[in-house]
Amino acid sequence: MSEHDVYHALGHGTPNQRSTNPQAAPPQFRPPIASPRSGYNQGGTPHGQPTPGYQQGANLGTPQSSYGQAGPQFYGAPGQEQSYFPPQGPLGQQYGGSADGLTSQMGSMGLGSPSEVGTPGGTRPNKKKSRHAYHNLDQPSGSSQALNGTPQGAFTPTQFSNAQGSQHLTPGSSYAGQQMTPGLNQFSAPPTPYAPGAQPGFGGHVSAVPAAAGQPVSTQGNVDPEQIPSIPRSRDTAAEYYLDHVYPTMEQHLPPPSAVPFVAHDQGNSSPKYARLTLNNIPSSSEALAATALPLGIVLQPLAPLQEGEQPIPVLEFGELGPPRCRRCRTYINPFMTFRSGGNRFVCNMCTFPNEVAPEYFAPTDPSGVRVDRAQRPELTMGTVEFMVPKEYWAKEPVGLRWLFLIDVSQEATNKGFLEAFCEGILGALYAEDQMDGSEGGQNDDKAGSKRNIPLGSKVGFVTFDKEVHFYNCNASLEKAQMLVMPDIEDPFVPVGSDGLFVDAYESKAVITSLLTQLPSMFAHIKNPEPALLSTLNSALSSLSSTGGKIICSLSALPTWGPGRLFMRDDSKLHGIETEKKLFQTEHPGWKKTASKMVESGVGVDFFVLGGPYMDIATIGYISALSGGEMYFYPNFHAMRDTFKLSQEIKHGVTRETGYQALMKVRCSNGLQVLSYHGNFLQHTFGADLEFGTVDADKSVGVMFSYDGKLDAKLDAHFQCALLYTTANGERRVRCTNTVASVSEGAMETMKFIDQDAVVNMIARDAATKMTERSLADIRNSLTEKTVDILAGYRKGFSGSHPPGQLVLPENLKEFAMYMLGLLKCRAFKGGHEPSDRRTHTMRILKSTSPLELSLLLYPRIFPLHSLPPESGFPSPSTGHLVLPPTIRASWANFDEGGAYLVDDGQICLLWLHAQVSPNLLEDLFGPGKTTLQSLDPFLSSLPVLDTHLNAQVRNLLAYWSSVRGSKGLSIQLARQGLDGADFEFARLLVEDRNGDAQSYVDWLVHVHRCIQLELAGQRKREDGGGGGGGGGDGGGGVAGMTSGLAGLRPPFW
């Protein structure tokens, strides 16, 4: 074997070779790969590209000794498991090996004595650790007592078996054997028949005898947590399957997990990236739905980014007539409309009204009733399309997006380095690619346009503020920017014309670069401690009122100067009582008025806020929430560590797809009606359009539906989201997202097609909405009751014949209880003390975040670095896809002494290092001389580029993560055990363990099971009083308290 083969174990096969899929073309996703120093071969290149200068026997450096073993060894040598300490048994045994292991885990969960837990079929011999306190390392590893010897509950030995029969599974079999939704019968041109397979047996049931009153409820010592449903296992299985398979949107109607990257093939039904229904098979009546206690809703992310290999969204032009629409309900033409009378009429799939076809749009139909030009009409074959619209859809003359940067230059911003970091972030967002290419501003527009981070037609402007507001004229004809001061903050105005304030970023590159470079030194000696934020926002609004645009604003201190001054409202005495909810909302009329005006003018605001003792995020963030913007919050900002993250997030905010002056309307089939909307937007009255100042690729909206009649089980249910907006390059468009679901008489078929991520998303949004109305204790109780309602509804009506002592989990809600526990433990709802700023910030994230970000927020993904297989972090020689290591569960029991782990919840990424971590690992990861935790830079934000295998692996994994993470930038934050404050944040992210007053995963399941048994016996007493966001049983999708006198109104159409 050549030295290349020995060192990397990647020397065989063609790097760009791909496996073929007989059903669909393989995805073309190309994860970014970190670049090492010159001369260091990483063992692969981004697939799809030839390996430059590749030689089979190239010398890759001197072999290094293995960590903790004597003698010369190689990274990834055959037969050697890469490790940094003596083996302690296989890591993550739940992921290992054969299909029998998975079957046994899901088919035989032991709830017996500790001796029975160690029996074959579900053992984890070397993982007997405390499952509650991550930092309690002195406890003997062999102890099986939970809670450090606390008496355990009296539970009898029981079984965890498959509700639908145990089956042997291979990776991805749950997706390959997915059932197709029955009854999608209105699709006039059916796709290629898809052979449905048997449903795999993941769903299971846990049995436990309820403890008598007063008995302890902890059962950690009796239950092996590795045999209960695992979110990491579910994600890894799906991710492995969708590396080599596409998701056909009509053939398979149960979407992949939202945290898994996948390539969707649009067959007329929109991709789950744009729209996720909670139920992909809907009961025909409200009574049938109420029996499930499930919400009927849809999560919409209309501008979601495409993954490489997916079809681009077609942009269609219909001239002055505009796109064809139903004359009655105003639904846009879509693949589910049928044509009659030889093509002279089309029948609306929403209201069944027959419409005349305009002569310009006419085409004859074939004998089966399908238009002969259907294949050439994207609007009739694809679920997501965009229409160019004529002038009657315009509110203002469309122009390129205006970006206005409001830069805080007050004392706190200069002292903490926030001003300098923010200026660096703006320069990176505007010119990072340009600087790498070495181009100059003002060159050929066509050449520069191809390298732009913002599209042609967009313009930028700059304003600084402290007690005064300073505008800058950055016209390209000037040698340097001109500053004009507006001292009258009581009656703000714009002292510079729009031609000087808003300029082309590339024509004025030299002027802008000079200005942003000099700003930190300009205000270094002018330190005004109190910023006048509201006056600055009002003057910025004046400059954008005629065109609309996007404001990017930094803030480093509570704005206590001028109109709209704020004061300290947070008081620890208010925490935990009924009046705490007032801290999560604003009652300041000036801020509310400005927010409404911004939406009306088509202006949105993104805030980048430096955390302080109190920043009144409830009031400041109200403007960004209402206008469709986003709040980036840095509660523990340190310039050396967080500048990199800040720069990433500014660049992402500027370069992601963004529209403005947006309106949204959601339409549904007869028999259904819109019940409520959840998200960050403005809606003047119930039934009115949703208004957004700006809308971007990361924002989503939740819509709840209720029944206003009975659905016909012979027909399908249809949903259409129409987003009218102006693009960043100045085009007025409507993006239509069409979704279809089958209808069944009862709810039995519904239970097979539940989208778990969408259900959790809708419940989280509803709970976040109620934070300003109800106490946190009530909301926590409601979430608990909602969990019990859903699982008890399945147990009573759909689980078949099982012994009464078994907890039966629906097939597609296996991890639902864990996600709900994660929701209870998130900063918005958790018990105990939490600053109101942090709670409010998390509340707004829950209301507007994408399903991907919410999934990671509720359950982080964790990779062990000390035991990475040698091939992980590099492209596979056979497929070209990046090889990802298995993730582990968020429980201290799965962490090894001396280990190193990456923990990512979509908001922060921690690199946690055990106190006894190997010096060799540290040296390979951080560089020569870094052999102790104390020698590491506590403010490290990214890994250095080293000529080591491990370093390249981790950098590649981080680069990949950053591309599939959401809106937040990815930077490392060190969490050294016992040294860094982030160590406590790490403990909070172990959501399967007990955190404060919150239960562990096993205790939570036992508690839910006890409540279900009481429900089945008719003895359950609801903790939420029988109502609120947690209850079920109403006709509006089982979410009690959401129906009102308005529920019977059908919203008007635009």
Short mmCIF file of N, CA and C in Angstrom, two decimals, residues 356-489:
data_model
loop_
_atom_site.label_atom_id
_atom_site.label_comp_id
_atom_site.label_asym_id
_atom_site.label_seq_id
_atom_site.Cartn_x
_atom_site.Cartn_y
_atom_site.Cartn_z
N GLU A 356 -62.93 31.17 -17.56
CA GLU A 356 -62.60 31.25 -18.97
C GLU A 356 -61.10 31.44 -19.14
N VAL A 357 -60.53 30.75 -20.10
CA VAL A 357 -59.11 30.89 -20.40
C VAL A 357 -58.93 32.05 -21.37
N ALA A 358 -58.04 32.97 -21.05
CA ALA A 358 -57.77 34.10 -21.93
C ALA A 358 -57.23 33.59 -23.27
N PRO A 359 -57.58 34.25 -24.37
CA PRO A 359 -57.09 33.78 -25.69
C PRO A 359 -55.57 33.68 -25.74
N GLU A 360 -54.87 34.58 -25.06
CA GLU A 360 -53.41 34.55 -25.09
C GLU A 360 -52.84 33.32 -24.39
N TYR A 361 -53.63 32.72 -23.52
CA TYR A 361 -53.15 31.58 -22.74
C TYR A 361 -53.72 30.26 -23.23
N PHE A 362 -54.52 30.29 -24.24
CA PHE A 362 -55.22 29.08 -24.69
C PHE A 362 -54.25 28.08 -25.32
N ALA A 363 -54.51 26.81 -25.04
CA ALA A 363 -53.86 25.70 -25.72
C ALA A 363 -54.85 24.53 -25.68
N PRO A 364 -54.94 23.75 -26.73
CA PRO A 364 -55.89 22.63 -26.73
C PRO A 364 -55.46 21.54 -25.75
N THR A 365 -56.40 20.67 -25.43
CA THR A 365 -56.11 19.55 -24.53
C THR A 365 -56.14 18.24 -25.31
N ASP A 366 -55.44 17.25 -24.78
CA ASP A 366 -55.45 15.93 -25.41
C ASP A 366 -56.68 15.16 -24.92
N PRO A 367 -56.91 13.95 -25.40
CA PRO A 367 -58.13 13.21 -24.98
C PRO A 367 -58.25 13.00 -23.49
N SER A 368 -57.13 13.01 -22.76
CA SER A 368 -57.20 12.83 -21.30
C SER A 368 -57.45 14.13 -20.56
N GLY A 369 -57.57 15.25 -21.26
CA GLY A 369 -57.85 16.53 -20.63
C GLY A 369 -56.63 17.31 -20.22
N VAL A 370 -55.45 16.88 -20.64
CA VAL A 370 -54.21 17.56 -20.28
C VAL A 370 -53.80 18.48 -21.43
N ARG A 371 -53.40 19.69 -21.10
CA ARG A 371 -52.96 20.62 -22.15
C ARG A 371 -51.77 20.04 -22.91
N VAL A 372 -51.76 20.26 -24.19
CA VAL A 372 -50.69 19.69 -25.00
C VAL A 372 -49.36 20.38 -24.73
N ASP A 373 -49.40 21.60 -24.19
CA ASP A 373 -48.15 22.32 -23.89
C ASP A 373 -47.79 22.25 -22.42
N ARG A 374 -48.37 21.31 -21.71
CA ARG A 374 -48.14 21.24 -20.26
C ARG A 374 -46.65 21.13 -19.91
N ALA A 375 -45.93 20.30 -20.63
CA ALA A 375 -44.52 20.08 -20.32
C ALA A 375 -43.69 21.34 -20.50
N GLN A 376 -44.17 22.28 -21.33
CA GLN A 376 -43.45 23.54 -21.54
C GLN A 376 -43.94 24.65 -20.65
N ARG A 377 -44.86 24.36 -19.74
CA ARG A 377 -45.44 25.36 -18.85
C ARG A 377 -45.00 25.08 -17.42
N PRO A 378 -43.96 25.75 -16.91
CA PRO A 378 -43.53 25.49 -15.52
C PRO A 378 -44.63 25.71 -14.50
N GLU A 379 -45.54 26.66 -14.75
CA GLU A 379 -46.60 26.91 -13.77
C GLU A 379 -47.57 25.75 -13.66
N LEU A 380 -47.55 24.82 -14.66
CA LEU A 380 -48.43 23.66 -14.63
C LEU A 380 -47.70 22.38 -14.23
N THR A 381 -46.41 22.47 -14.01
CA THR A 381 -45.64 21.27 -13.66
C THR A 381 -44.82 21.43 -12.38
N MET A 382 -44.64 22.64 -11.89
CA MET A 382 -43.81 22.86 -10.70
C MET A 382 -44.63 23.51 -9.59
N GLY A 383 -44.35 23.11 -8.36
CA GLY A 383 -45.11 23.61 -7.22
C GLY A 383 -44.72 25.01 -6.78
N THR A 384 -43.50 25.43 -7.08
CA THR A 384 -43.03 26.75 -6.68
C THR A 384 -42.56 27.51 -7.91
N VAL A 385 -43.20 28.62 -8.21
CA VAL A 385 -42.84 29.44 -9.37
C VAL A 385 -42.94 30.90 -8.97
N GLU A 386 -42.37 31.77 -9.80
CA GLU A 386 -42.50 33.21 -9.62
C GLU A 386 -43.09 33.83 -10.87
N PHE A 387 -44.00 34.79 -10.67
CA PHE A 387 -44.61 35.51 -11.77
C PHE A 387 -44.17 36.97 -11.73
N MET A 388 -43.71 37.50 -12.86
CA MET A 388 -43.55 38.95 -12.99
C MET A 388 -44.96 39.55 -13.07
N VAL A 389 -45.17 40.66 -12.37
CA VAL A 389 -46.52 41.21 -12.30
C VAL A 389 -46.57 42.61 -12.91
N PRO A 390 -47.71 42.99 -13.49
CA PRO A 390 -47.84 44.32 -14.11
C PRO A 390 -48.02 45.41 -13.07
N LYS A 391 -48.24 46.64 -13.55
CA LYS A 391 -48.21 47.81 -12.68
C LYS A 391 -49.31 47.83 -11.65
N GLU A 392 -50.45 47.17 -11.90
CA GLU A 392 -51.52 47.23 -10.89
C GLU A 392 -51.12 46.53 -9.59
N TYR A 393 -50.03 45.75 -9.61
CA TYR A 393 -49.53 45.11 -8.40
C TYR A 393 -48.50 45.99 -7.69
N TRP A 394 -48.17 47.12 -8.25
CA TRP A 394 -47.12 47.95 -7.68
C TRP A 394 -47.70 48.89 -6.62
N ALA A 395 -47.02 49.04 -5.51
CA ALA A 395 -47.34 50.10 -4.55
C ALA A 395 -46.48 51.32 -4.80
N LYS A 396 -45.24 51.09 -5.22
CA LYS A 396 -44.29 52.14 -5.59
C LYS A 396 -43.53 51.67 -6.82
N GLU A 397 -42.88 52.59 -7.47
CA GLU A 397 -42.03 52.23 -8.59
C GLU A 397 -40.89 51.33 -8.08
N PRO A 398 -40.79 50.10 -8.59
CA PRO A 398 -39.73 49.21 -8.09
C PRO A 398 -38.34 49.73 -8.44
N VAL A 399 -37.47 49.74 -7.46
CA VAL A 399 -36.07 50.12 -7.65
C VAL A 399 -35.21 49.10 -6.93
N GLY A 400 -33.91 49.13 -7.21
CA GLY A 400 -33.00 48.25 -6.49
C GLY A 400 -33.03 48.54 -5.00
N LEU A 401 -32.76 47.53 -4.21
CA LEU A 401 -32.85 47.65 -2.76
C LEU A 401 -31.84 48.66 -2.23
N ARG A 402 -32.31 49.56 -1.36
CA ARG A 402 -31.45 50.53 -0.69
C ARG A 402 -31.05 49.97 0.67
N TRP A 403 -29.73 49.85 0.88
CA TRP A 403 -29.20 49.39 2.17
C TRP A 403 -28.69 50.61 2.93
N LEU A 404 -29.21 50.84 4.13
CA LEU A 404 -28.75 51.96 4.96
C LEU A 404 -28.14 51.39 6.24
N PHE A 405 -26.85 51.65 6.43
CA PHE A 405 -26.14 51.16 7.61
C PHE A 405 -26.13 52.24 8.68
N LEU A 406 -26.74 51.96 9.83
CA LEU A 406 -26.74 52.87 10.98
C LEU A 406 -25.71 52.34 11.97
N ILE A 407 -24.68 53.13 12.22
CA ILE A 407 -23.53 52.66 13.00
C ILE A 407 -23.47 53.42 14.32
N ASP A 408 -23.56 52.70 15.41
CA ASP A 408 -23.47 53.29 16.75
C ASP A 408 -22.01 53.65 17.04
N VAL A 409 -21.76 54.94 17.32
CA VAL A 409 -20.40 55.39 17.64
C VAL A 409 -20.32 55.92 19.07
N SER A 410 -21.20 55.45 19.94
CA SER A 410 -21.20 55.93 21.32
C SER A 410 -20.05 55.31 22.10
N GLN A 411 -19.92 55.70 23.36
CA GLN A 411 -18.77 55.33 24.18
C GLN A 411 -18.62 53.82 24.31
N GLU A 412 -19.70 53.12 24.56
CA GLU A 412 -19.61 51.67 24.77
C GLU A 412 -19.14 50.96 23.50
N ALA A 413 -19.56 51.45 22.34
CA ALA A 413 -19.17 50.83 21.08
C ALA A 413 -17.66 50.95 20.85
N THR A 414 -17.09 52.09 21.18
CA THR A 414 -15.64 52.26 20.98
C THR A 414 -14.85 51.53 22.05
N ASN A 415 -15.33 51.54 23.29
CA ASN A 415 -14.58 50.90 24.37
C ASN A 415 -14.47 49.39 24.19
N LYS A 416 -15.51 48.77 23.71
CA LYS A 416 -15.53 47.31 23.60
C LYS A 416 -15.11 46.81 22.22
N GLY A 417 -14.73 47.70 21.34
CA GLY A 417 -14.30 47.28 20.01
C GLY A 417 -15.44 46.90 19.09
N PHE A 418 -16.69 47.21 19.49
CA PHE A 418 -17.84 46.85 18.68
C PHE A 418 -17.91 47.70 17.41
N LEU A 419 -17.52 48.96 17.51
CA LEU A 419 -17.54 49.85 16.35
C LEU A 419 -16.57 49.35 15.29
N GLU A 420 -15.36 49.05 15.69
CA GLU A 420 -14.36 48.57 14.73
C GLU A 420 -14.78 47.24 14.12
N ALA A 421 -15.31 46.35 14.96
CA ALA A 421 -15.74 45.05 14.45
C ALA A 421 -16.90 45.20 13.47
N PHE A 422 -17.82 46.12 13.75
CA PHE A 422 -18.97 46.31 12.86
C PHE A 422 -18.53 46.89 11.52
N CYS A 423 -17.62 47.83 11.54
CA CYS A 423 -17.09 48.40 10.29
C CYS A 423 -16.36 47.33 9.47
N GLU A 424 -15.59 46.49 10.14
CA GLU A 424 -14.92 45.40 9.44
C GLU A 424 -15.95 44.45 8.82
N GLY A 425 -17.02 44.20 9.55
CA GLY A 425 -18.06 43.32 9.03
C GLY A 425 -18.73 43.88 7.79
N ILE A 426 -18.97 45.19 7.77
CA ILE A 426 -19.59 45.81 6.59
C ILE A 426 -18.66 45.71 5.39
N LEU A 427 -17.38 46.01 5.59
CA LEU A 427 -16.42 45.90 4.49
C LEU A 427 -16.35 44.47 3.96
N GLY A 428 -16.35 43.51 4.88
CA GLY A 428 -16.32 42.12 4.45
C GLY A 428 -17.57 41.72 3.68
N ALA A 429 -18.74 42.24 4.13
CA ALA A 429 -19.99 41.91 3.46
C ALA A 429 -20.05 42.48 2.05
N LEU A 430 -19.51 43.69 1.88
CA LEU A 430 -19.59 44.34 0.58
C LEU A 430 -18.49 43.93 -0.38
N TYR A 431 -17.28 43.70 0.15
CA TYR A 431 -16.13 43.58 -0.74
C TYR A 431 -15.28 42.34 -0.51
N ALA A 432 -15.71 41.39 0.31
CA ALA A 432 -14.85 40.26 0.63
C ALA A 432 -14.42 39.51 -0.62
N GLU A 433 -15.34 39.19 -1.50
CA GLU A 433 -14.99 38.45 -2.72
C GLU A 433 -14.14 39.30 -3.63
N ASP A 434 -14.47 40.60 -3.67
CA ASP A 434 -13.70 41.52 -4.51
C ASP A 434 -12.25 41.60 -4.07
N GLN A 435 -12.06 41.66 -2.74
CA GLN A 435 -10.70 41.79 -2.23
C GLN A 435 -9.89 40.53 -2.51
N MET A 436 -10.53 39.36 -2.45
CA MET A 436 -9.82 38.12 -2.74
C MET A 436 -9.42 38.06 -4.21
N ASP A 437 -10.26 38.67 -5.07
CA ASP A 437 -9.95 38.66 -6.49
C ASP A 437 -8.99 39.79 -6.88
N GLY A 438 -8.75 40.72 -5.96
CA GLY A 438 -7.83 41.81 -6.23
C GLY A 438 -8.37 42.84 -7.17
N SER A 439 -9.70 42.95 -7.30
CA SER A 439 -10.27 43.92 -8.23
C SER A 439 -10.41 45.27 -7.55
N GLU A 440 -10.55 46.29 -8.35
CA GLU A 440 -10.69 47.65 -7.84
C GLU A 440 -12.10 48.14 -8.12
N GLY A 441 -12.55 49.05 -7.28
CA GLY A 441 -13.85 49.64 -7.49
C GLY A 441 -13.85 50.51 -8.72
N GLY A 442 -15.02 50.63 -9.35
CA GLY A 442 -15.16 51.50 -10.49
C GLY A 442 -14.73 50.89 -11.79
N GLN A 443 -14.42 49.59 -11.81
CA GLN A 443 -14.05 48.95 -13.06
C GLN A 443 -15.30 48.60 -13.84
N ASN A 444 -15.09 47.85 -14.92
CA ASN A 444 -16.19 47.46 -15.79
C ASN A 444 -17.36 46.92 -14.96
N ASP A 445 -18.54 47.50 -15.17
CA ASP A 445 -19.68 47.10 -14.37
C ASP A 445 -20.06 45.65 -14.58
N ASP A 446 -19.93 45.17 -15.84
CA ASP A 446 -20.29 43.79 -16.09
C ASP A 446 -19.36 42.84 -15.34
N LYS A 447 -18.07 43.18 -15.35
CA LYS A 447 -17.11 42.33 -14.65
C LYS A 447 -17.32 42.42 -13.15
N ALA A 448 -17.49 43.66 -12.65
CA ALA A 448 -17.70 43.82 -11.22
C ALA A 448 -19.02 43.22 -10.78
N GLY A 449 -20.05 43.32 -11.67
CA GLY A 449 -21.36 42.80 -11.30
C GLY A 449 -21.35 41.31 -11.05
N SER A 450 -20.50 40.59 -11.77
CA SER A 450 -20.45 39.15 -11.57
C SER A 450 -19.83 38.78 -10.24
N LYS A 451 -19.13 39.74 -9.60
CA LYS A 451 -18.48 39.46 -8.32
C LYS A 451 -19.17 40.16 -7.17
N ARG A 452 -20.28 40.78 -7.46
CA ARG A 452 -20.97 41.56 -6.43
C ARG A 452 -21.53 40.66 -5.33
N ASN A 453 -21.47 41.17 -4.11
CA ASN A 453 -22.19 40.54 -3.01
C ASN A 453 -23.62 41.04 -2.93
N ILE A 454 -23.89 42.21 -3.51
CA ILE A 454 -25.25 42.73 -3.63
C ILE A 454 -25.52 42.92 -5.11
N PRO A 455 -26.75 42.74 -5.56
CA PRO A 455 -27.02 42.75 -7.01
C PRO A 455 -26.92 44.14 -7.61
N LEU A 456 -26.77 44.17 -8.92
CA LEU A 456 -26.78 45.44 -9.65
C LEU A 456 -28.10 46.16 -9.41
N GLY A 457 -28.04 47.45 -9.26
CA GLY A 457 -29.23 48.24 -8.96
C GLY A 457 -29.37 48.56 -7.49
N SER A 458 -28.75 47.77 -6.62
CA SER A 458 -28.79 48.05 -5.18
C SER A 458 -27.80 49.17 -4.85
N LYS A 459 -28.14 49.94 -3.84
CA LYS A 459 -27.28 51.04 -3.40
C LYS A 459 -27.15 51.00 -1.89
N VAL A 460 -26.10 51.65 -1.37
CA VAL A 460 -25.83 51.65 0.06
C VAL A 460 -25.66 53.07 0.55
N GLY A 461 -25.95 53.28 1.83
CA GLY A 461 -25.74 54.57 2.49
C GLY A 461 -25.27 54.34 3.91
N PHE A 462 -24.68 55.40 4.51
CA PHE A 462 -24.07 55.25 5.83
C PHE A 462 -24.47 56.41 6.73
N VAL A 463 -24.82 56.06 7.98
CA VAL A 463 -25.18 57.03 9.00
C VAL A 463 -24.54 56.57 10.31
N THR A 464 -23.97 57.50 11.07
CA THR A 464 -23.49 57.19 12.42
C THR A 464 -24.31 57.99 13.42
N PHE A 465 -24.35 57.51 14.66
CA PHE A 465 -25.16 58.23 15.65
C PHE A 465 -24.60 57.98 17.05
N ASP A 466 -24.73 59.00 17.88
CA ASP A 466 -24.60 58.91 19.33
C ASP A 466 -25.69 59.81 19.89
N LYS A 467 -25.33 60.98 20.45
CA LYS A 467 -26.36 61.96 20.82
C LYS A 467 -26.84 62.73 19.60
N GLU A 468 -26.04 62.72 18.57
CA GLU A 468 -26.37 63.37 17.31
C GLU A 468 -26.39 62.32 16.20
N VAL A 469 -26.91 62.72 15.06
CA VAL A 469 -26.98 61.83 13.91
C VAL A 469 -26.12 62.42 12.80
N HIS A 470 -25.25 61.61 12.22
CA HIS A 470 -24.31 62.08 11.20
C HIS A 470 -24.56 61.32 9.90
N PHE A 471 -24.85 62.05 8.84
CA PHE A 471 -25.05 61.46 7.52
C PHE A 471 -23.77 61.65 6.70
N TYR A 472 -23.55 60.73 5.75
CA TYR A 472 -22.32 60.77 4.97
C TYR A 472 -22.64 60.75 3.48
N ASN A 473 -22.05 61.69 2.78
CA ASN A 473 -22.14 61.75 1.32
C ASN A 473 -20.94 60.98 0.76
N CYS A 474 -21.21 59.84 0.14
CA CYS A 474 -20.15 58.97 -0.36
C CYS A 474 -20.13 58.93 -1.89
N ASN A 475 -20.51 60.03 -2.51
CA ASN A 475 -20.52 60.07 -3.97
C ASN A 475 -19.14 59.73 -4.53
N ALA A 476 -19.14 58.98 -5.62
CA ALA A 476 -17.87 58.51 -6.20
C ALA A 476 -16.98 59.64 -6.69
N SER A 477 -17.56 60.82 -6.94
CA SER A 477 -16.76 61.95 -7.43
C SER A 477 -15.94 62.61 -6.33
N LEU A 478 -16.22 62.26 -5.07
CA LEU A 478 -15.50 62.87 -3.95
C LEU A 478 -14.24 62.08 -3.64
N GLU A 479 -13.24 62.80 -3.08
CA GLU A 479 -12.03 62.12 -2.64
C GLU A 479 -12.25 61.37 -1.35
N LYS A 480 -13.05 61.94 -0.48
CA LYS A 480 -13.41 61.27 0.77
C LYS A 480 -14.82 61.66 1.15
N ALA A 481 -15.42 60.89 2.02
CA ALA A 481 -16.82 61.11 2.38
C ALA A 481 -16.99 62.43 3.11
N GLN A 482 -18.14 63.08 2.88
CA GLN A 482 -18.50 64.31 3.58
C GLN A 482 -19.50 63.99 4.69
N MET A 483 -19.24 64.50 5.88
CA MET A 483 -20.13 64.26 7.01
C MET A 483 -21.02 65.46 7.23
N LEU A 484 -22.33 65.23 7.33
CA LEU A 484 -23.29 66.27 7.62
C LEU A 484 -24.01 65.90 8.92
N VAL A 485 -23.98 66.79 9.88
CA VAL A 485 -24.51 66.52 11.22
C VAL A 485 -25.94 67.04 11.33
N MET A 486 -26.81 66.21 11.90
CA MET A 486 -28.18 66.62 12.18
C MET A 486 -28.34 66.68 13.70
N PRO A 487 -28.16 67.86 14.30
CA PRO A 487 -28.22 67.95 15.76
C PRO A 487 -29.64 67.95 16.32
N ASP A 488 -30.64 68.29 15.50
CA ASP A 488 -32.01 68.41 15.99
C ASP A 488 -32.66 67.03 16.00
N ILE A 489 -32.51 66.33 17.11
CA ILE A 489 -33.07 64.97 17.18
C ILE A 489 -34.54 64.99 17.56
#
